[in-house]
């Protein structure tokens, strides 16, 4: 190893730290969509919103084209939409690019922050070790669960970590960019920032030097701006969409608020957490233990204490998905995992070597326990990274989209959930398979995945109709049944369909 130039090792370590999470997650998204495993809610919906949209962020045509801002102020989709308008990417590739970058940035931020605070690591093996830790952080137990139900909330955690790293290292102007982008991910991210910085301010309440230092002043500025932004975003939603989607009541509070809460509900949820959320509570327990023994250093636990309100909100949620912390709902705890690395740098005085080493130990132990917890957790949706093997033929699906745009002779046309997810802007709500109600309705064509996410609705439709022809969409798991013979199909359809003998 010592015969290899240090600069070469550093360069390759940086590239691998970024490339591995990016390529795995980009491939995972293509695998998820093109194997027709992605549900329309919320994965297909989001991929459609963030692709070539307007400032109002309308939901795709297949879901009714209403402004998504009434649900979440995800203004970061403006950036994704602008980029997708100039790049030759379909909605699936654009979604994969966004999430791939999010996980890659998560790894590279930890990699560089480790090297910045540990100068002794700037050796051949040090760069390799920091790279391995960065990649492992991108695949911690929380993100493993999120990969099973892809969502853009991971960007909020990643940008918050990037902001905290810049802030703690006194690069305040650098911190502005991830701070602003983090606020753009969702309307409540300002409260997340305020929760952490507020606890930092409280912990330094009696430290006069902290308040006189630039760190104290900048911490106050960021905390106040973050809090006011989230308050303003919620007020804006209420003013613009007075009869809009009240996600807080629909998902969390219920109607009337908290009327659904019972001792049985709380017992069931706590039991579920205990049996499935090892990747959350094992790192939390290890962090608290190492923060208390042998000397109390409670600053290490700020990352977990700040999200106690988040835990309670979900424990009491009316909806099952957030109530069980499934999929992406545990995304803030990615920040909690990273916090021990940041803790030594929030003091007025430079941290001692002992404090820095303790912080790294607490971080690595929590990370290893989180990864281990992700492997052993039986939670539905946790992805098996070893199963990523499918290589989607993007050209086949792009050709199918071009054919769909010339499908007037195939109407009335119905599509199942997988097709609606793949092409959310190419169909109307009435063309969804779930809209098929009456058996006497005439159907010209049905385009679906086999096996279908809506197998019962599909079987009902196929039993009530007698289609003249059946086709396989080449290089895809999609099939089409129609009353149009092959010779009468548009040339674009003929180029991608293989007739199936009935």
XYZ file of C-alpha atoms in Angstrom:
502
model
C 0.000 0.000 0.000
C 2.831 2.428 0.865
C 4.223 2.071 -2.678
C 1.066 3.649 -4.050
C 1.008 7.438 -4.068
C -1.022 8.916 -1.194
C -2.773 11.287 -3.607
C -3.905 8.337 -5.748
C -5.302 6.501 -2.713
C -7.083 9.674 -1.605
C -8.563 10.210 -5.064
C -9.777 6.638 -5.462
C -11.152 6.538 -1.915
C -13.171 9.695 -2.609
C -14.497 8.352 -5.907
C -15.503 4.995 -4.429
C -17.156 6.631 -1.411
C -19.379 8.603 -3.762
C -19.812 6.059 -6.551
C -20.831 2.958 -4.580
C -23.940 4.437 -2.881
C -24.876 6.322 -6.039
C -24.687 3.358 -8.412
C -26.353 0.916 -6.008
C -29.296 3.238 -5.351
C -29.674 4.334 -8.970
C -29.747 0.692 -10.065
C -32.101 -0.134 -7.204
C -34.640 2.467 -8.370
C -34.576 1.156 -11.950
C -34.929 -2.362 -10.594
C -37.843 -1.305 -8.364
C -39.783 0.442 -11.120
C -39.004 -1.745 -14.115
C -39.764 -4.927 -12.244
C -43.149 -3.315 -11.595
C -42.770 -3.435 -7.818
C -43.167 0.312 -7.219
C -46.603 1.377 -5.920
C -48.134 4.545 -7.284
C -48.562 5.947 -3.766
C -46.187 7.450 -2.965
C -43.267 6.361 -5.124
C -44.830 6.781 -8.553
C -46.575 9.973 -7.490
C -43.324 11.585 -6.343
C -41.338 10.511 -9.398
C -43.988 12.168 -11.560
C -44.113 15.387 -9.531
C -40.363 15.999 -9.586
C -40.013 15.440 -13.346
C -40.455 18.366 -15.788
C -43.049 20.156 -13.702
C -44.132 23.769 -13.176
C -43.640 25.987 -10.131
C -47.017 24.786 -8.757
C -45.703 21.175 -8.632
C -48.837 19.572 -10.013
C -49.395 15.898 -9.323
C -49.311 13.710 -12.474
C -52.347 13.565 -14.755
C -53.165 10.026 -13.658
C -53.824 11.303 -10.109
C -55.843 14.379 -11.004
C -53.286 17.209 -11.426
C -53.609 19.138 -8.164
C -50.793 21.132 -6.563
C -48.648 18.963 -4.305
C -47.723 22.071 -2.302
C -50.971 21.661 -0.377
C -49.503 18.431 1.065
C -45.804 19.285 1.341
C -43.789 22.373 0.396
C -41.152 20.308 -1.380
C -39.660 23.249 -3.238
C -36.510 21.221 -3.867
C -38.546 19.541 -6.620
C -38.210 22.812 -8.532
C -34.494 22.067 -8.875
C -35.076 18.444 -9.855
C -37.724 19.497 -12.350
C -35.434 22.103 -13.921
C -32.580 19.600 -14.246
C -34.859 16.967 -15.778
C -36.015 19.518 -18.361
C -32.518 19.742 -19.840
C -31.323 16.154 -19.332
C -32.562 13.272 -21.528
C -33.956 11.330 -18.558
C -37.378 9.798 -18.066
C -39.174 10.138 -14.725
C -37.738 6.886 -13.367
C -34.150 7.798 -14.240
C -34.651 11.279 -12.793
C -35.951 9.785 -9.544
C -33.001 7.388 -9.446
C -30.572 10.253 -10.065
C -32.053 12.259 -7.177
C -31.942 9.406 -4.660
C -28.570 8.152 -5.889
C -27.084 11.600 -5.306
C -28.715 11.846 -1.869
C -27.161 8.604 -0.630
C -23.819 9.401 -2.277
C -23.665 12.836 -0.633
C -24.522 11.207 2.687
C -21.438 8.990 2.378
C -19.052 11.647 1.090
C -19.987 14.176 3.794
C -19.156 11.686 6.560
C -15.947 10.701 4.744
C -14.618 14.259 4.514
C -15.790 15.260 7.995
C -13.969 12.283 9.506
C -10.764 13.217 7.689
C -11.125 16.872 8.662
C -11.473 16.180 12.379
C -8.959 13.296 12.439
C -5.740 14.536 10.732
C -3.954 11.336 11.776
C -6.276 9.438 9.416
C -4.771 11.118 6.354
C -2.688 8.071 5.543
C -3.093 5.246 3.036
C -5.122 3.065 5.363
C -6.802 6.071 6.948
C -8.371 7.112 3.639
C -9.472 3.530 3.018
C -10.997 3.290 6.497
C -12.811 6.632 6.206
C -14.153 5.559 2.817
C -15.459 2.302 4.261
C -17.163 4.121 7.132
C -18.745 6.625 4.736
C -20.136 3.867 2.519
C -21.353 1.914 5.541
C -23.139 5.028 6.801
C -24.990 5.268 3.478
C -26.325 1.750 4.129
C -27.168 2.031 7.820
C -30.261 0.244 9.103
C -32.518 3.277 8.720
C -31.576 3.822 5.090
C -31.902 0.091 4.411
C -35.543 0.325 5.462
C -36.019 3.479 3.372
C -34.607 1.802 0.274
C -37.464 -0.676 0.450
C -39.955 2.202 0.045
C -38.050 4.945 -1.844
C -38.834 8.498 -0.754
C -37.110 11.843 -1.124
C -37.180 12.606 2.618
C -33.701 11.088 2.850
C -32.476 14.292 1.178
C -33.649 16.246 4.225
C -31.500 14.161 6.572
C -28.499 14.281 4.243
C -28.656 18.050 3.812
C -29.174 18.549 7.544
C -26.039 16.490 8.256
C -24.098 18.485 5.638
C -25.312 21.729 7.226
C -24.345 20.594 10.735
C -20.874 19.538 9.559
C -20.260 22.945 7.945
C -21.714 24.754 10.967
C -19.660 22.777 13.502
C -16.456 23.314 11.510
C -17.137 27.108 11.547
C -17.674 27.288 7.799
C -20.805 29.361 8.267
C -21.129 30.653 4.708
C -20.653 27.142 3.358
C -23.450 26.037 5.685
C -25.964 28.380 4.049
C -26.381 26.249 0.898
C -27.262 22.928 2.624
C -29.328 24.902 5.166
C -31.512 26.452 2.449
C -31.773 23.216 0.455
C -32.728 21.307 3.600
C -35.601 23.718 4.270
C -36.776 23.183 0.686
C -37.213 19.429 1.184
C -40.296 19.735 3.403
C -42.136 22.333 5.444
C -41.259 20.712 8.779
C -37.478 20.519 8.266
C -37.100 23.927 9.886
C -38.464 22.447 13.102
C -35.921 19.614 12.816
C -33.067 22.116 12.556
C -34.519 24.225 15.364
C -34.848 21.177 17.616
C -31.163 20.294 17.362
C -29.803 23.850 17.467
C -32.240 24.736 20.236
C -30.846 21.949 22.412
C -27.319 23.118 21.629
C -28.236 26.644 22.710
C -29.868 25.320 25.871
C -26.825 23.192 26.712
C -24.611 26.282 26.407
C -26.945 28.553 28.361
C -24.383 29.287 31.093
C -21.358 29.343 28.787
C -20.710 33.071 28.302
C -17.869 32.460 25.865
C -20.172 30.470 23.566
C -22.558 33.418 23.250
C -19.727 35.853 22.619
C -18.206 33.616 19.970
C -19.319 33.584 16.317
C -20.599 30.026 16.791
C -23.207 31.195 19.289
C -24.375 34.067 17.087
C -24.623 31.926 13.955
C -26.398 29.167 15.865
C -29.050 31.667 16.991
C -29.477 32.976 13.448
C -29.881 29.554 11.891
C -32.253 28.362 14.637
C -34.527 31.413 14.402
C -34.628 31.399 10.590
C -35.385 27.666 10.501
C -38.228 27.992 13.009
C -39.756 31.006 11.257
C -39.486 29.303 7.869
C -41.447 26.244 8.953
C -44.085 28.414 10.627
C -44.333 30.534 7.482
C -44.556 27.487 5.204
C -47.446 26.066 7.232
C -49.245 29.428 7.208
C -48.717 29.701 3.441
C -50.227 26.258 2.908
C -53.241 27.215 4.999
C -53.761 30.490 3.130
C -53.350 29.060 -0.376
C -55.199 25.789 0.193
C -57.921 26.386 2.766
C -59.693 23.198 1.697
C -56.509 21.347 0.804
C -54.919 18.153 2.044
C -54.615 18.354 5.839
C -51.821 15.778 6.097
C -51.228 16.484 9.790
C -54.773 15.521 10.784
C -55.099 12.776 8.167
C -51.878 10.995 9.092
C -51.215 11.920 12.705
C -53.841 13.708 14.801
C -57.047 12.094 13.552
C -60.616 13.473 13.682
C -61.132 14.572 16.437
C -57.494 14.827 17.523
C -56.131 11.773 19.394
C -59.560 10.179 19.810
C -58.090 6.930 18.472
C -55.505 6.503 21.244
C -55.894 3.576 23.624
C -53.689 1.504 25.902
C -53.990 -1.411 23.481
C -52.772 0.708 20.565
C -49.747 1.961 22.491
C -48.862 -1.533 23.691
C -49.075 -2.963 20.165
C -46.906 -0.233 18.692
C -44.253 -0.398 21.383
C -44.125 -4.177 20.948
C -43.752 -3.700 17.195
C -40.900 -1.230 17.697
C -39.146 -3.616 20.065
C -39.336 -6.538 17.642
C -38.589 -4.705 14.375
C -36.742 -1.420 15.021
C -33.436 -2.765 16.280
C -31.666 -0.388 13.881
C -33.173 2.523 15.865
C -33.071 1.596 19.522
C -29.747 -0.278 19.597
C -27.741 2.791 18.443
C -29.768 4.998 20.795
C -29.059 2.745 23.781
C -25.354 2.491 22.961
C -25.083 6.277 22.567
C -26.746 6.964 25.915
C -24.642 4.318 27.671
C -21.346 5.608 26.267
C -22.396 9.190 27.008
C -23.018 8.372 30.677
C -20.097 6.040 31.423
C -17.489 6.640 32.764
C -18.169 10.415 32.773
C -21.440 12.069 31.722
C -21.211 13.777 28.328
C -24.863 14.293 27.513
C -24.041 16.430 24.490
C -23.476 13.171 22.607
C -27.179 12.352 22.967
C -28.583 15.614 21.549
C -29.197 13.934 18.186
C -31.594 11.440 19.774
C -33.135 13.753 22.393
C -34.041 16.292 19.689
C -36.285 13.708 18.013
C -38.211 12.557 21.073
C -41.172 14.734 19.899
C -40.949 13.017 16.493
C -41.086 9.615 18.158
C -44.093 10.583 20.282
C -45.933 12.069 17.289
C -45.574 8.780 15.418
C -46.322 6.613 18.418
C -49.671 8.438 18.712
C -50.365 8.702 14.954
C -53.809 7.714 13.686
C -52.438 6.210 10.459
C -50.707 2.836 10.604
C -47.831 3.593 8.227
C -46.343 6.468 10.260
C -47.538 4.902 13.510
C -45.320 1.880 12.917
C -42.410 4.009 11.626
C -42.418 2.018 8.410
C -40.301 2.869 5.403
C -39.087 6.451 5.370
C -40.806 7.698 8.528
C -37.674 7.173 10.642
C -35.570 9.377 8.340
C -34.626 11.998 11.016
C -32.735 9.379 12.999
C -30.069 9.279 10.290
C -29.071 12.672 11.727
C -29.079 11.156 15.220
C -26.559 8.527 14.080
C -24.204 11.201 12.728
C -24.527 13.606 15.658
C -21.757 12.128 17.898
C -19.182 13.149 15.264
C -20.408 16.740 15.439
C -20.690 17.044 19.228
C -17.009 17.796 20.122
C -16.980 20.859 17.880
C -19.871 22.774 19.455
C -17.725 23.899 22.389
C -15.986 27.266 22.447
C -12.599 25.648 22.958
C -11.131 23.247 20.363
C -11.956 19.663 21.349
C -9.338 17.553 23.043
C -7.917 14.487 21.347
C -9.724 12.373 23.936
C -13.100 13.965 23.095
C -12.593 13.453 19.364
C -11.653 9.807 19.821
C -14.672 9.240 22.069
C -16.968 10.841 19.495
C -15.653 8.585 16.728
C -16.051 5.490 18.919
C -19.642 6.372 19.815
C -20.418 7.065 16.155
C -18.883 3.824 14.861
C -20.530 1.667 17.539
C -23.923 3.243 16.800
C -23.402 2.813 13.057
C -22.415 -0.859 13.339
C -25.408 -1.572 15.581
C -27.712 0.212 13.138
C -26.406 -1.803 10.174
C -26.694 -4.999 12.195
C -30.204 -4.019 13.291
C -31.160 -3.482 9.665
C -29.958 -6.958 8.741
C -31.886 -8.729 11.492
C -35.028 -6.599 11.384
C -38.073 -8.417 9.964
C -39.700 -5.102 9.049
C -41.475 -5.332 5.694
C -39.828 -3.181 3.081
C -36.249 -3.606 4.252
C -34.303 -4.249 1.069
C -31.857 -7.080 0.536
C -29.012 -5.329 -1.252
C -27.623 -8.645 -2.462
C -30.772 -9.134 -4.560
C -30.066 -6.230 -6.909
C -29.402 -8.006 -10.172
C -32.049 -6.905 -12.654
C -30.725 -4.636 -15.402
C -33.589 -2.681 -16.847
C -33.702 -1.979 -20.561
C -34.491 1.727 -20.381
C -34.813 1.938 -24.144
C -37.655 -0.580 -24.121
C -39.689 1.493 -21.671
C -38.920 4.722 -23.523
C -40.142 3.088 -26.737
C -43.282 1.961 -24.912
C -43.957 5.527 -23.767
C -43.694 6.768 -27.351
C -46.144 4.073 -28.413
C -48.579 5.006 -25.626
C -48.712 8.525 -27.037
C -50.141 7.035 -30.259
C -52.762 4.814 -28.622
C -55.968 6.536 -29.729
C -57.062 3.426 -31.656
C -56.719 1.297 -28.502
C -59.236 3.200 -26.389
C -60.968 2.838 -24.062
C -57.706 1.801 -22.434
C -57.091 0.730 -18.842
C -53.742 0.342 -17.065
C -52.807 -1.263 -13.766
C -50.909 0.425 -10.938
C -47.461 -0.530 -12.240
C -48.065 1.070 -15.636
C -49.544 4.179 -13.993
C -46.412 4.390 -11.835
C -44.095 4.066 -14.830
C -45.957 6.621 -16.949
C -47.845 8.911 -14.527
C -48.248 11.743 -17.039
C -49.592 9.625 -19.890
C -52.939 8.527 -18.455
C -56.060 10.004 -16.887
C -57.593 8.883 -13.561
C -60.480 7.213 -15.416
C -57.956 4.968 -17.210
C -56.706 3.416 -13.967
C -57.699 -0.203 -13.440
C -59.187 0.770 -10.075
C -61.710 2.930 -11.980
C -63.168 -0.076 -13.782
C -66.466 -0.738 -11.988
C -69.218 -2.032 -14.254
C -68.790 -5.368 -15.970
C -70.780 -4.128 -18.932
C -68.286 -1.327 -19.598
C -66.629 -1.796 -22.965
C -62.844 -2.006 -22.772
C -60.683 -1.647 -25.857
C -57.301 -2.445 -24.307
C -55.725 -3.285 -20.976
C -51.995 -2.803 -20.351
C -50.628 -4.433 -17.205
C -47.685 -6.035 -15.467
C -47.546 -9.745 -14.786
C -47.761 -10.356 -11.885
C -49.872 -7.278 -11.233
C -50.072 -5.196 -8.063
C -53.833 -5.101 -8.729
C -54.356 -8.773 -9.473
C -57.965 -8.921 -8.225
C -59.117 -5.919 -10.262
C -57.256 -7.260 -13.289
C -58.865 -10.697 -13.000
C -62.287 -9.086 -12.723
C -61.733 -7.077 -15.893
C -60.293 -9.987 -17.883
C -63.198 -12.262 -16.886
C -65.741 -9.719 -18.108
C -64.055 -9.015 -21.463
C -63.199 -11.109 -24.502
C -60.104 -9.657 -26.106
C -59.102 -10.738 -29.588
C -55.332 -10.450 -29.166
C -52.690 -10.698 -26.466
C -49.153 -9.307 -26.666
C -45.929 -9.261 -24.661
C -44.153 -5.903 -24.511
C -40.651 -6.842 -25.588
C -37.897 -6.729 -22.917
C -40.388 -5.839 -20.163
C -42.682 -7.743 -17.761
C -45.690 -5.957 -19.298
C -48.503 -7.521 -21.300
C -51.311 -6.047 -23.349
C -54.689 -7.473 -24.305
C -56.712 -5.655 -26.932
C -59.307 -5.969 -29.669
C -56.910 -4.580 -32.278
C -55.094 -7.090 -34.467
C -51.343 -6.847 -34.921
C -51.537 -5.649 -38.530
C -53.856 -2.799 -37.513
C -51.613 -1.530 -34.728
C -49.582 1.651 -35.090
C -46.002 0.931 -36.278
C -44.656 2.075 -32.918
C -46.674 -0.662 -31.222
C -45.695 -3.249 -33.810
C -42.021 -2.481 -33.112
C -42.253 -3.400 -29.421
C -44.953 -6.101 -29.221
C -44.666 -9.856 -29.624
C -47.988 -11.666 -30.236
C -48.923 -14.397 -27.744
C -50.870 -17.389 -29.032
C -54.147 -17.738 -27.143
